mmCIF file of C-alpha atoms in Angstrom:
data_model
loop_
_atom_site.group_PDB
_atom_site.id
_atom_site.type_symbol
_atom_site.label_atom_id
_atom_site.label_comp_id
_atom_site.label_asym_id
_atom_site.label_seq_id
_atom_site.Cartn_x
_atom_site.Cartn_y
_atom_site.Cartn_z
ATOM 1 C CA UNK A 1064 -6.304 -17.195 34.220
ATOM 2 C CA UNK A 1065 -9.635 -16.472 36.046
ATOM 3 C CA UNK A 1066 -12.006 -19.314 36.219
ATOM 4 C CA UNK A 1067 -15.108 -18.762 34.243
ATOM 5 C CA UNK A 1068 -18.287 -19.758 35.406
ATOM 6 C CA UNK A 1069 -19.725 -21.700 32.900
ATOM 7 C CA UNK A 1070 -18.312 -25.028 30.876
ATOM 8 C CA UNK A 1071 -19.557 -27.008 27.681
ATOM 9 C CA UNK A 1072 -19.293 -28.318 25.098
ATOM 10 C CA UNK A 1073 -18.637 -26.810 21.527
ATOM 11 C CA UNK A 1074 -21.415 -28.893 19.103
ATOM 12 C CA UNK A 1075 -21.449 -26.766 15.794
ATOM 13 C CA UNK A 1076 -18.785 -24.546 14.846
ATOM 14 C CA UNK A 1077 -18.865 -22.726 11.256
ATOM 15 C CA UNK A 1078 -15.573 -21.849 10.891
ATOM 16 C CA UNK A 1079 -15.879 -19.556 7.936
ATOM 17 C CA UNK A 1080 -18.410 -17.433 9.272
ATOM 18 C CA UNK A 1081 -16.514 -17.399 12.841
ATOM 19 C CA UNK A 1082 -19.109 -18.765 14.658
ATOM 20 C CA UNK A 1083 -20.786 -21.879 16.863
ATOM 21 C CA UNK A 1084 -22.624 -23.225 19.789
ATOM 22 C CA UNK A 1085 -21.578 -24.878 22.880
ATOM 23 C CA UNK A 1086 -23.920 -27.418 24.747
ATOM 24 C CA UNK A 1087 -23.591 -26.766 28.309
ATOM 25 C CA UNK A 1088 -22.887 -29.459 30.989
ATOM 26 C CA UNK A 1089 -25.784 -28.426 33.016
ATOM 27 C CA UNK A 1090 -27.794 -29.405 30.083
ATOM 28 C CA UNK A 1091 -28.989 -26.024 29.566
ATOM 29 C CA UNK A 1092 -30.245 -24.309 26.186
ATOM 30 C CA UNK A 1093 -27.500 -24.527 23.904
ATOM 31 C CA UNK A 1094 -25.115 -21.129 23.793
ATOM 32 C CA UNK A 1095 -24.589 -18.985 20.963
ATOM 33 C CA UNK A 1096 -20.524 -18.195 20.753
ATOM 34 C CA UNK A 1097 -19.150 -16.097 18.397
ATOM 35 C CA UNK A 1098 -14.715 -16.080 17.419
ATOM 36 C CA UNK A 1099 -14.790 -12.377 18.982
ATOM 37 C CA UNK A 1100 -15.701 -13.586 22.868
ATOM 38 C CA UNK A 1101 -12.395 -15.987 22.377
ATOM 39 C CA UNK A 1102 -9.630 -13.007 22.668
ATOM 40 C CA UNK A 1103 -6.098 -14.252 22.640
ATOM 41 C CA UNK A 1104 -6.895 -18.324 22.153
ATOM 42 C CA UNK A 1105 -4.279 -19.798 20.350
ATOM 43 C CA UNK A 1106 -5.945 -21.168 17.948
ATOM 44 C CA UNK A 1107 -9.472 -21.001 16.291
ATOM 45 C CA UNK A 1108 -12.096 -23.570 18.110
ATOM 46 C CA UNK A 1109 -12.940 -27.196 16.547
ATOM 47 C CA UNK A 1110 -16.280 -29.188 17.416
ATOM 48 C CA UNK A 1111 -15.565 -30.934 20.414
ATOM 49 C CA UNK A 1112 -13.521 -28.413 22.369
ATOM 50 C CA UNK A 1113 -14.888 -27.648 25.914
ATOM 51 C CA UNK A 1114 -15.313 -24.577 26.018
ATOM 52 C CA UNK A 1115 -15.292 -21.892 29.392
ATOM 53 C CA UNK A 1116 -17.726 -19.218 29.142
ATOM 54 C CA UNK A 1117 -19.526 -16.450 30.877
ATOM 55 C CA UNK A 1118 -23.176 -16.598 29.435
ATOM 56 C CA UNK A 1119 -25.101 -13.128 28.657
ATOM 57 C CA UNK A 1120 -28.873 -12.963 27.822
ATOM 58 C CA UNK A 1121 -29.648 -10.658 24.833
ATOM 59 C CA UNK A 1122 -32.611 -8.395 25.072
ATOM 60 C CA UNK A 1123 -34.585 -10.736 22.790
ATOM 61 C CA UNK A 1124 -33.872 -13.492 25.028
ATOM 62 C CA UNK A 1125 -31.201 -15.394 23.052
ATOM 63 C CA UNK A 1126 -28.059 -16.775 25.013
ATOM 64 C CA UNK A 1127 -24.288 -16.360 24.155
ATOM 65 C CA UNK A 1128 -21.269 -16.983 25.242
ATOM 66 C CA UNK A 1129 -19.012 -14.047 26.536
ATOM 67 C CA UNK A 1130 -15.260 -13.944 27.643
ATOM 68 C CA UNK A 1131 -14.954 -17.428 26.553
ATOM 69 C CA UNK A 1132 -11.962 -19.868 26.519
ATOM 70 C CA UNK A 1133 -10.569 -23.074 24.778
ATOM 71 C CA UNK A 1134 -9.841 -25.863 27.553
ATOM 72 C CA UNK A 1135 -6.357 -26.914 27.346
ATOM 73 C CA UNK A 1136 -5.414 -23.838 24.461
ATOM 74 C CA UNK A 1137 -2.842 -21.457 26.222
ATOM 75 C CA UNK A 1138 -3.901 -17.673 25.239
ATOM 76 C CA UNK A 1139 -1.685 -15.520 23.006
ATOM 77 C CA UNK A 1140 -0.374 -12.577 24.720
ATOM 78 C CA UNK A 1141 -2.077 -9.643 23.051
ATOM 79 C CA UNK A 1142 0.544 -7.394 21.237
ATOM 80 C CA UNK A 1143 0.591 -4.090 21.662
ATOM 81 C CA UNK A 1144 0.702 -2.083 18.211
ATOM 82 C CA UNK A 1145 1.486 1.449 19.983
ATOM 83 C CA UNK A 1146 4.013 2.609 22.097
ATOM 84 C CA UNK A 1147 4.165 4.975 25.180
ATOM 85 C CA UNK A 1148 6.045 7.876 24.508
ATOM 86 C CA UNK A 1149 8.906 7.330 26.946
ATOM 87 C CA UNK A 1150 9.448 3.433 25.269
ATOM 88 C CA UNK A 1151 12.244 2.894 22.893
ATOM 89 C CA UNK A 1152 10.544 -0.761 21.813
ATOM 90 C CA UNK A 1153 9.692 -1.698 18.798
ATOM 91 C CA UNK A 1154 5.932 -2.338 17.517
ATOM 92 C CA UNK A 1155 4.797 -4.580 15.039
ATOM 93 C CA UNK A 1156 8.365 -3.830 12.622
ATOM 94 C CA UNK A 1157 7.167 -6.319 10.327
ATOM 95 C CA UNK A 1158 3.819 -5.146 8.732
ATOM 96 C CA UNK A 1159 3.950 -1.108 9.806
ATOM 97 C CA UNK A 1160 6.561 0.787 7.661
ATOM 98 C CA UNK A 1161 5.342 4.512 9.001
ATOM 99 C CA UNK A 1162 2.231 5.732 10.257
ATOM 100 C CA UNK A 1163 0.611 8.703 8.333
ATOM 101 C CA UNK A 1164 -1.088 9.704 11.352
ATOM 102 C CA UNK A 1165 -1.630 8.216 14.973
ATOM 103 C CA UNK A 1166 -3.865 5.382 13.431
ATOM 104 C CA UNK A 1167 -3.297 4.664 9.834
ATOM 105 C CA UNK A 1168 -0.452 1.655 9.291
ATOM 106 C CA UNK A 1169 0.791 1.613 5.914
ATOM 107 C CA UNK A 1170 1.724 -2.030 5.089
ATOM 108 C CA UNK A 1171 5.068 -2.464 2.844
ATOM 109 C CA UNK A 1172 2.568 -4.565 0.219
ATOM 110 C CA UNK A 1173 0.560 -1.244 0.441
ATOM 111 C CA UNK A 1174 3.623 0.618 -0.418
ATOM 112 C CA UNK A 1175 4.512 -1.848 -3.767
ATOM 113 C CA UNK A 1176 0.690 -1.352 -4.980
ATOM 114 C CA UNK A 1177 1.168 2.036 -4.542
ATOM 115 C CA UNK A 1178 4.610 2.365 -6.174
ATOM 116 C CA UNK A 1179 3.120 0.239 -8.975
ATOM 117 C CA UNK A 1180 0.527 2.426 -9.659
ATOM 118 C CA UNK A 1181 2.165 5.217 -9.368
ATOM 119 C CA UNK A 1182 5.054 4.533 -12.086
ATOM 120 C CA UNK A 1183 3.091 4.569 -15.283
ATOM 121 C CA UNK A 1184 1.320 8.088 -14.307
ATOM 122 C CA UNK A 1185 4.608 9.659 -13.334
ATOM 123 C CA UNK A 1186 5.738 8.196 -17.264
ATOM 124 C CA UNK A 1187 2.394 9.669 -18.621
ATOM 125 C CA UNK A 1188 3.229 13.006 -17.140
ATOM 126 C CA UNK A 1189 6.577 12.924 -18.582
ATOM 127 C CA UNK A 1190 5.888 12.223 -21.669
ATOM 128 C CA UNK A 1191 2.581 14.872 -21.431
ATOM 129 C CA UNK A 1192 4.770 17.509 -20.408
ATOM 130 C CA UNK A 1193 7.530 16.509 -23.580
ATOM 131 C CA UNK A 1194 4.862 16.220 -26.275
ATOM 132 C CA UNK A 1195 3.467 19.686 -24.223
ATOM 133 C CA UNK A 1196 6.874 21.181 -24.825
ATOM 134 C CA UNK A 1197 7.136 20.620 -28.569
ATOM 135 C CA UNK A 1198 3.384 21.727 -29.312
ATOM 136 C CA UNK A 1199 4.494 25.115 -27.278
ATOM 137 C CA UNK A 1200 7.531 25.334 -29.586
ATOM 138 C CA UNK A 1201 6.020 24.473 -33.005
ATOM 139 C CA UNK A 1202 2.984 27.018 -31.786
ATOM 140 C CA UNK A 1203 5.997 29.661 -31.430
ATOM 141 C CA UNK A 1204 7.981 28.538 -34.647
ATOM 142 C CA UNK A 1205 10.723 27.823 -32.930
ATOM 143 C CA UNK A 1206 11.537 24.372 -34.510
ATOM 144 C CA UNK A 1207 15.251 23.825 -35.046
ATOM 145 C CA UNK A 1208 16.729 21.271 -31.997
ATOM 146 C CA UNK A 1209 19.976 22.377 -30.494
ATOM 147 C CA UNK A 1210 21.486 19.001 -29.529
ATOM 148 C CA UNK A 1211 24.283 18.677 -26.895
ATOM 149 C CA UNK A 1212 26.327 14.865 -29.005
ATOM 150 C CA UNK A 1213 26.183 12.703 -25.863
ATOM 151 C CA UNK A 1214 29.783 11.413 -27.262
ATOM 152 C CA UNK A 1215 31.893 14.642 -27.884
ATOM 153 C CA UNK A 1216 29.717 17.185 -25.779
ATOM 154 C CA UNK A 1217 29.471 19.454 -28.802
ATOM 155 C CA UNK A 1218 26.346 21.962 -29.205
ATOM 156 C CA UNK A 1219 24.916 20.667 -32.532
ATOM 157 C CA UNK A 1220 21.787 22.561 -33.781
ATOM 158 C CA UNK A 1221 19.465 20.326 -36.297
ATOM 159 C CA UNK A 1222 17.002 21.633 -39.112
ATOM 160 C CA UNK A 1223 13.682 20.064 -39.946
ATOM 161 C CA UNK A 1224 14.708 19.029 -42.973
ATOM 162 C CA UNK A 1225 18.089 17.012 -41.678
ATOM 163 C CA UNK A 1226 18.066 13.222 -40.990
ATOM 164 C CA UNK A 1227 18.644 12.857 -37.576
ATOM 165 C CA UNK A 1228 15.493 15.809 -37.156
ATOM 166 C CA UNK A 1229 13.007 13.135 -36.016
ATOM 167 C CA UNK A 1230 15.427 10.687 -33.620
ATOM 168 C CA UNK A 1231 16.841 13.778 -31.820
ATOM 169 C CA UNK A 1232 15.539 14.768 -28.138
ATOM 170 C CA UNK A 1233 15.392 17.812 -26.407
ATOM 171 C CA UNK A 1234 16.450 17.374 -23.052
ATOM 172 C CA UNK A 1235 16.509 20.590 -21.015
ATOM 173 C CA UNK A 1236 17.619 19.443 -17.868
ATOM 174 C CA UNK A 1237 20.954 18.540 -20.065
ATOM 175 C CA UNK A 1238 21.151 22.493 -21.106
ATOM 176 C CA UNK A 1239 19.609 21.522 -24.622
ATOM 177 C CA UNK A 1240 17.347 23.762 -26.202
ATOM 178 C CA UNK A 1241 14.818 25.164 -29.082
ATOM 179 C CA UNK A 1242 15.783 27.865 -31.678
ATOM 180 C CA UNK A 1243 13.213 29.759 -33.789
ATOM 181 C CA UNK A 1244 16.035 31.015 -36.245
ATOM 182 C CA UNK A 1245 19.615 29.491 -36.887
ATOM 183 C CA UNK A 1246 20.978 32.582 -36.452
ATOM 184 C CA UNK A 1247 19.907 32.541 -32.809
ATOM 185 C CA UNK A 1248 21.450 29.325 -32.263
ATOM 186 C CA UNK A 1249 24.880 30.371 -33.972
ATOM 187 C CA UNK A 1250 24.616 33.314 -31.725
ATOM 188 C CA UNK A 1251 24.177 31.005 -28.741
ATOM 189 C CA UNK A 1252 27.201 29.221 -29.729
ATOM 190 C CA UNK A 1253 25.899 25.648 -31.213
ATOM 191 C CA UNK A 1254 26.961 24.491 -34.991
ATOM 192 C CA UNK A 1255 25.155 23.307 -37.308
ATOM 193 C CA UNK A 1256 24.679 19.404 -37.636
ATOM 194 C CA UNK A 1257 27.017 17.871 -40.325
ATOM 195 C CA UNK A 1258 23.735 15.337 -41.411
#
Protein backbone atom coordinates (compact mmCIF):
# COMPACT_ATOMS: atom_id res chain seq x y z
CA UNK A 1 0.00 0.00 0.00
CA UNK A 2 1.27 3.59 -0.66
CA UNK A 3 2.23 5.52 2.36
CA UNK A 4 -0.01 8.42 3.02
CA UNK A 5 1.22 11.53 4.15
CA UNK A 6 -0.59 12.36 7.01
CA UNK A 7 -1.29 10.24 10.50
CA UNK A 8 -3.72 10.79 13.58
CA UNK A 9 -5.70 10.03 15.57
CA UNK A 10 -9.52 9.19 15.19
CA UNK A 11 -11.28 11.32 18.39
CA UNK A 12 -15.10 11.28 17.47
CA UNK A 13 -16.57 8.88 15.23
CA UNK A 14 -20.55 8.81 14.68
CA UNK A 15 -20.98 5.66 13.40
CA UNK A 16 -24.55 5.95 12.25
CA UNK A 17 -24.15 8.91 10.30
CA UNK A 18 -20.69 7.48 8.80
CA UNK A 19 -18.69 10.04 9.96
CA UNK A 20 -15.68 11.48 12.46
CA UNK A 21 -12.60 13.43 13.11
CA UNK A 22 -9.07 12.52 13.48
CA UNK A 23 -6.62 14.67 15.67
CA UNK A 24 -3.46 14.86 13.87
CA UNK A 25 0.00 14.09 15.41
CA UNK A 26 1.38 17.32 14.32
CA UNK A 27 -1.18 18.81 16.52
CA UNK A 28 -2.86 20.42 13.75
CA UNK A 29 -6.69 21.51 13.45
CA UNK A 30 -8.60 18.51 13.89
CA UNK A 31 -9.68 16.66 10.33
CA UNK A 32 -13.03 16.13 9.14
CA UNK A 33 -13.23 12.23 7.75
CA UNK A 34 -16.06 10.91 6.29
CA UNK A 35 -16.71 6.44 5.80
CA UNK A 36 -16.47 7.25 1.87
CA UNK A 37 -12.47 8.42 1.92
CA UNK A 38 -11.93 4.76 3.72
CA UNK A 39 -12.47 2.52 0.36
CA UNK A 40 -11.86 -1.13 0.90
CA UNK A 41 -11.01 -1.01 4.99
CA UNK A 42 -12.06 -4.01 6.47
CA UNK A 43 -13.96 -2.86 8.80
CA UNK A 44 -15.80 0.43 9.80
CA UNK A 45 -13.40 2.84 12.09
CA UNK A 46 -13.72 2.95 16.11
CA UNK A 47 -12.45 6.04 18.28
CA UNK A 48 -9.00 5.43 18.83
CA UNK A 49 -7.87 4.03 15.50
CA UNK A 50 -4.87 5.90 13.90
CA UNK A 51 -5.83 6.79 11.09
CA UNK A 52 -3.54 7.56 7.51
CA UNK A 53 -4.82 10.32 5.53
CA UNK A 54 -4.22 12.70 2.73
CA UNK A 55 -5.76 16.09 3.97
CA UNK A 56 -7.77 18.40 1.33
CA UNK A 57 -8.85 22.03 2.12
CA UNK A 58 -12.47 22.78 1.06
CA UNK A 59 -13.19 26.06 -0.60
CA UNK A 60 -14.68 27.38 2.66
CA UNK A 61 -11.61 26.53 4.39
CA UNK A 62 -12.67 23.40 6.31
CA UNK A 63 -10.17 20.34 6.41
CA UNK A 64 -10.88 16.60 5.63
CA UNK A 65 -9.46 13.67 5.32
CA UNK A 66 -9.08 12.04 1.78
CA UNK A 67 -7.83 8.50 0.66
CA UNK A 68 -7.68 7.55 4.20
CA UNK A 69 -6.71 4.25 5.94
CA UNK A 70 -7.19 2.20 9.23
CA UNK A 71 -3.61 1.40 10.82
CA UNK A 72 -3.24 -2.20 11.24
CA UNK A 73 -6.91 -3.01 9.13
CA UNK A 74 -5.89 -4.97 5.89
CA UNK A 75 -8.14 -3.49 2.87
CA UNK A 76 -10.82 -5.61 1.18
CA UNK A 77 -10.10 -6.26 -2.34
CA UNK A 78 -12.76 -4.35 -4.24
CA UNK A 79 -15.05 -6.80 -6.23
CA UNK A 80 -15.74 -6.31 -9.45
CA UNK A 81 -19.65 -6.53 -10.24
CA UNK A 82 -19.11 -6.57 -14.23
CA UNK A 83 -17.35 -8.63 -16.44
CA UNK A 84 -15.23 -8.07 -19.65
CA UNK A 85 -16.71 -9.56 -22.47
CA UNK A 86 -14.05 -12.16 -23.25
CA UNK A 87 -14.30 -13.47 -19.18
CA UNK A 88 -16.18 -16.58 -18.42
CA UNK A 89 -16.09 -15.57 -14.37
CA UNK A 90 -18.66 -15.23 -12.39
CA UNK A 91 -19.89 -11.79 -10.72
CA UNK A 92 -21.55 -11.30 -7.64
CA UNK A 93 -23.85 -14.97 -8.21
CA UNK A 94 -25.26 -14.43 -4.95
CA UNK A 95 -27.36 -11.16 -4.94
CA UNK A 96 -27.68 -10.57 -9.06
CA UNK A 97 -30.17 -13.10 -10.61
CA UNK A 98 -30.22 -11.20 -14.29
CA UNK A 99 -29.64 -7.81 -15.27
CA UNK A 100 -32.54 -6.01 -17.13
CA UNK A 101 -30.14 -3.84 -18.72
CA UNK A 102 -26.27 -3.10 -18.39
CA UNK A 103 -26.92 -1.50 -14.86
CA UNK A 104 -30.03 -2.59 -13.15
CA UNK A 105 -29.36 -5.90 -10.68
CA UNK A 106 -32.45 -7.52 -9.79
CA UNK A 107 -31.95 -9.07 -6.31
CA UNK A 108 -33.71 -12.69 -5.79
CA UNK A 109 -35.64 -10.85 -2.55
CA UNK A 110 -36.66 -8.36 -5.35
CA UNK A 111 -37.90 -11.20 -7.36
CA UNK A 112 -40.17 -12.83 -4.16
CA UNK A 113 -41.72 -9.14 -3.56
CA UNK A 114 -42.40 -9.06 -6.94
CA UNK A 115 -43.83 -12.58 -7.34
CA UNK A 116 -45.85 -11.77 -4.20
CA UNK A 117 -47.39 -8.98 -5.56
CA UNK A 118 -47.94 -10.14 -8.54
CA UNK A 119 -50.09 -13.40 -7.56
CA UNK A 120 -53.23 -11.84 -6.23
CA UNK A 121 -53.60 -9.47 -9.50
CA UNK A 122 -53.00 -12.35 -11.86
CA UNK A 123 -56.14 -14.14 -9.45
CA UNK A 124 -58.11 -10.79 -9.79
CA UNK A 125 -57.78 -10.95 -13.52
CA UNK A 126 -58.90 -14.42 -13.58
CA UNK A 127 -61.61 -14.21 -11.83
CA UNK A 128 -62.48 -10.54 -13.78
CA UNK A 129 -62.25 -12.18 -16.95
CA UNK A 130 -64.73 -15.41 -15.50
CA UNK A 131 -67.34 -13.15 -13.90
CA UNK A 132 -66.65 -11.03 -17.53
CA UNK A 133 -67.50 -14.22 -19.34
CA UNK A 134 -70.82 -15.00 -17.68
CA UNK A 135 -72.12 -11.24 -17.80
CA UNK A 136 -71.27 -11.59 -21.80
CA UNK A 137 -73.32 -14.81 -21.82
CA UNK A 138 -76.35 -13.86 -19.66
CA UNK A 139 -76.24 -10.36 -21.87
CA UNK A 140 -76.59 -12.88 -24.99
CA UNK A 141 -79.12 -15.38 -23.27
CA UNK A 142 -77.10 -17.97 -23.64
CA UNK A 143 -77.38 -19.47 -20.07
CA UNK A 144 -77.47 -23.26 -20.05
CA UNK A 145 -73.66 -24.73 -18.91
CA UNK A 146 -72.41 -27.58 -21.00
CA UNK A 147 -70.28 -29.45 -18.43
CA UNK A 148 -67.52 -31.93 -19.46
CA UNK A 149 -68.11 -34.75 -15.61
CA UNK A 150 -64.44 -34.56 -14.56
CA UNK A 151 -65.10 -38.45 -13.56
CA UNK A 152 -66.63 -40.12 -16.75
CA UNK A 153 -65.63 -37.36 -19.40
CA UNK A 154 -69.25 -37.13 -20.51
CA UNK A 155 -70.66 -33.74 -22.16
CA UNK A 156 -73.45 -32.92 -19.64
CA UNK A 157 -75.45 -29.72 -20.45
CA UNK A 158 -77.22 -28.06 -17.15
CA UNK A 159 -80.46 -25.78 -17.03
CA UNK A 160 -80.93 -22.85 -14.72
CA UNK A 161 -83.37 -24.37 -12.97
CA UNK A 162 -81.27 -27.84 -12.11
CA UNK A 163 -79.36 -28.29 -8.80
CA UNK A 164 -75.99 -28.51 -9.64
CA UNK A 165 -76.77 -24.93 -11.96
CA UNK A 166 -74.97 -22.75 -9.39
CA UNK A 167 -71.75 -25.21 -8.30
CA UNK A 168 -70.99 -25.93 -12.01
CA UNK A 169 -67.94 -24.07 -13.87
CA UNK A 170 -67.33 -23.27 -17.22
CA UNK A 171 -63.96 -23.98 -18.07
CA UNK A 172 -63.11 -23.32 -21.72
CA UNK A 173 -59.70 -24.21 -21.85
CA UNK A 174 -61.26 -27.88 -20.91
CA UNK A 175 -63.54 -27.61 -24.29
CA UNK A 176 -66.62 -26.65 -22.00
CA UNK A 177 -69.00 -24.28 -23.18
CA UNK A 178 -72.33 -21.93 -23.12
CA UNK A 179 -75.61 -22.79 -24.98
CA UNK A 180 -78.39 -20.23 -25.62
CA UNK A 181 -80.94 -23.11 -26.51
CA UNK A 182 -80.82 -26.92 -25.53
CA UNK A 183 -81.35 -27.75 -28.79
CA UNK A 184 -77.98 -26.28 -29.71
CA UNK A 185 -76.29 -28.21 -27.17
CA UNK A 186 -78.04 -31.62 -28.21
CA UNK A 187 -76.92 -30.66 -31.62
CA UNK A 188 -73.37 -30.22 -30.34
CA UNK A 189 -73.51 -33.57 -28.90
CA UNK A 190 -73.80 -32.99 -24.87
CA UNK A 191 -76.91 -34.65 -22.78
CA UNK A 192 -78.81 -33.33 -20.62
CA UNK A 193 -77.84 -33.48 -16.80
CA UNK A 194 -79.72 -36.32 -14.93
CA UNK A 195 -80.10 -33.60 -11.64
Amino acid sequence: MKSLPHKGQLTTWKDDRGFGFIKPDDGSKEVFLHISVLKGAGRRPIVGDTIFYEKTIEANGKIRASKASIQDVINQPTVLTKRSRNSNQDFNKESTVKRIDGNTPINKRDMRKLARKLIPIVFLIGLGMSLISVAINSVRGCNIKGNISASTGIKLYHLPNMEDYATTNIDASKGEKWFCSESEAIANGWSKAPR
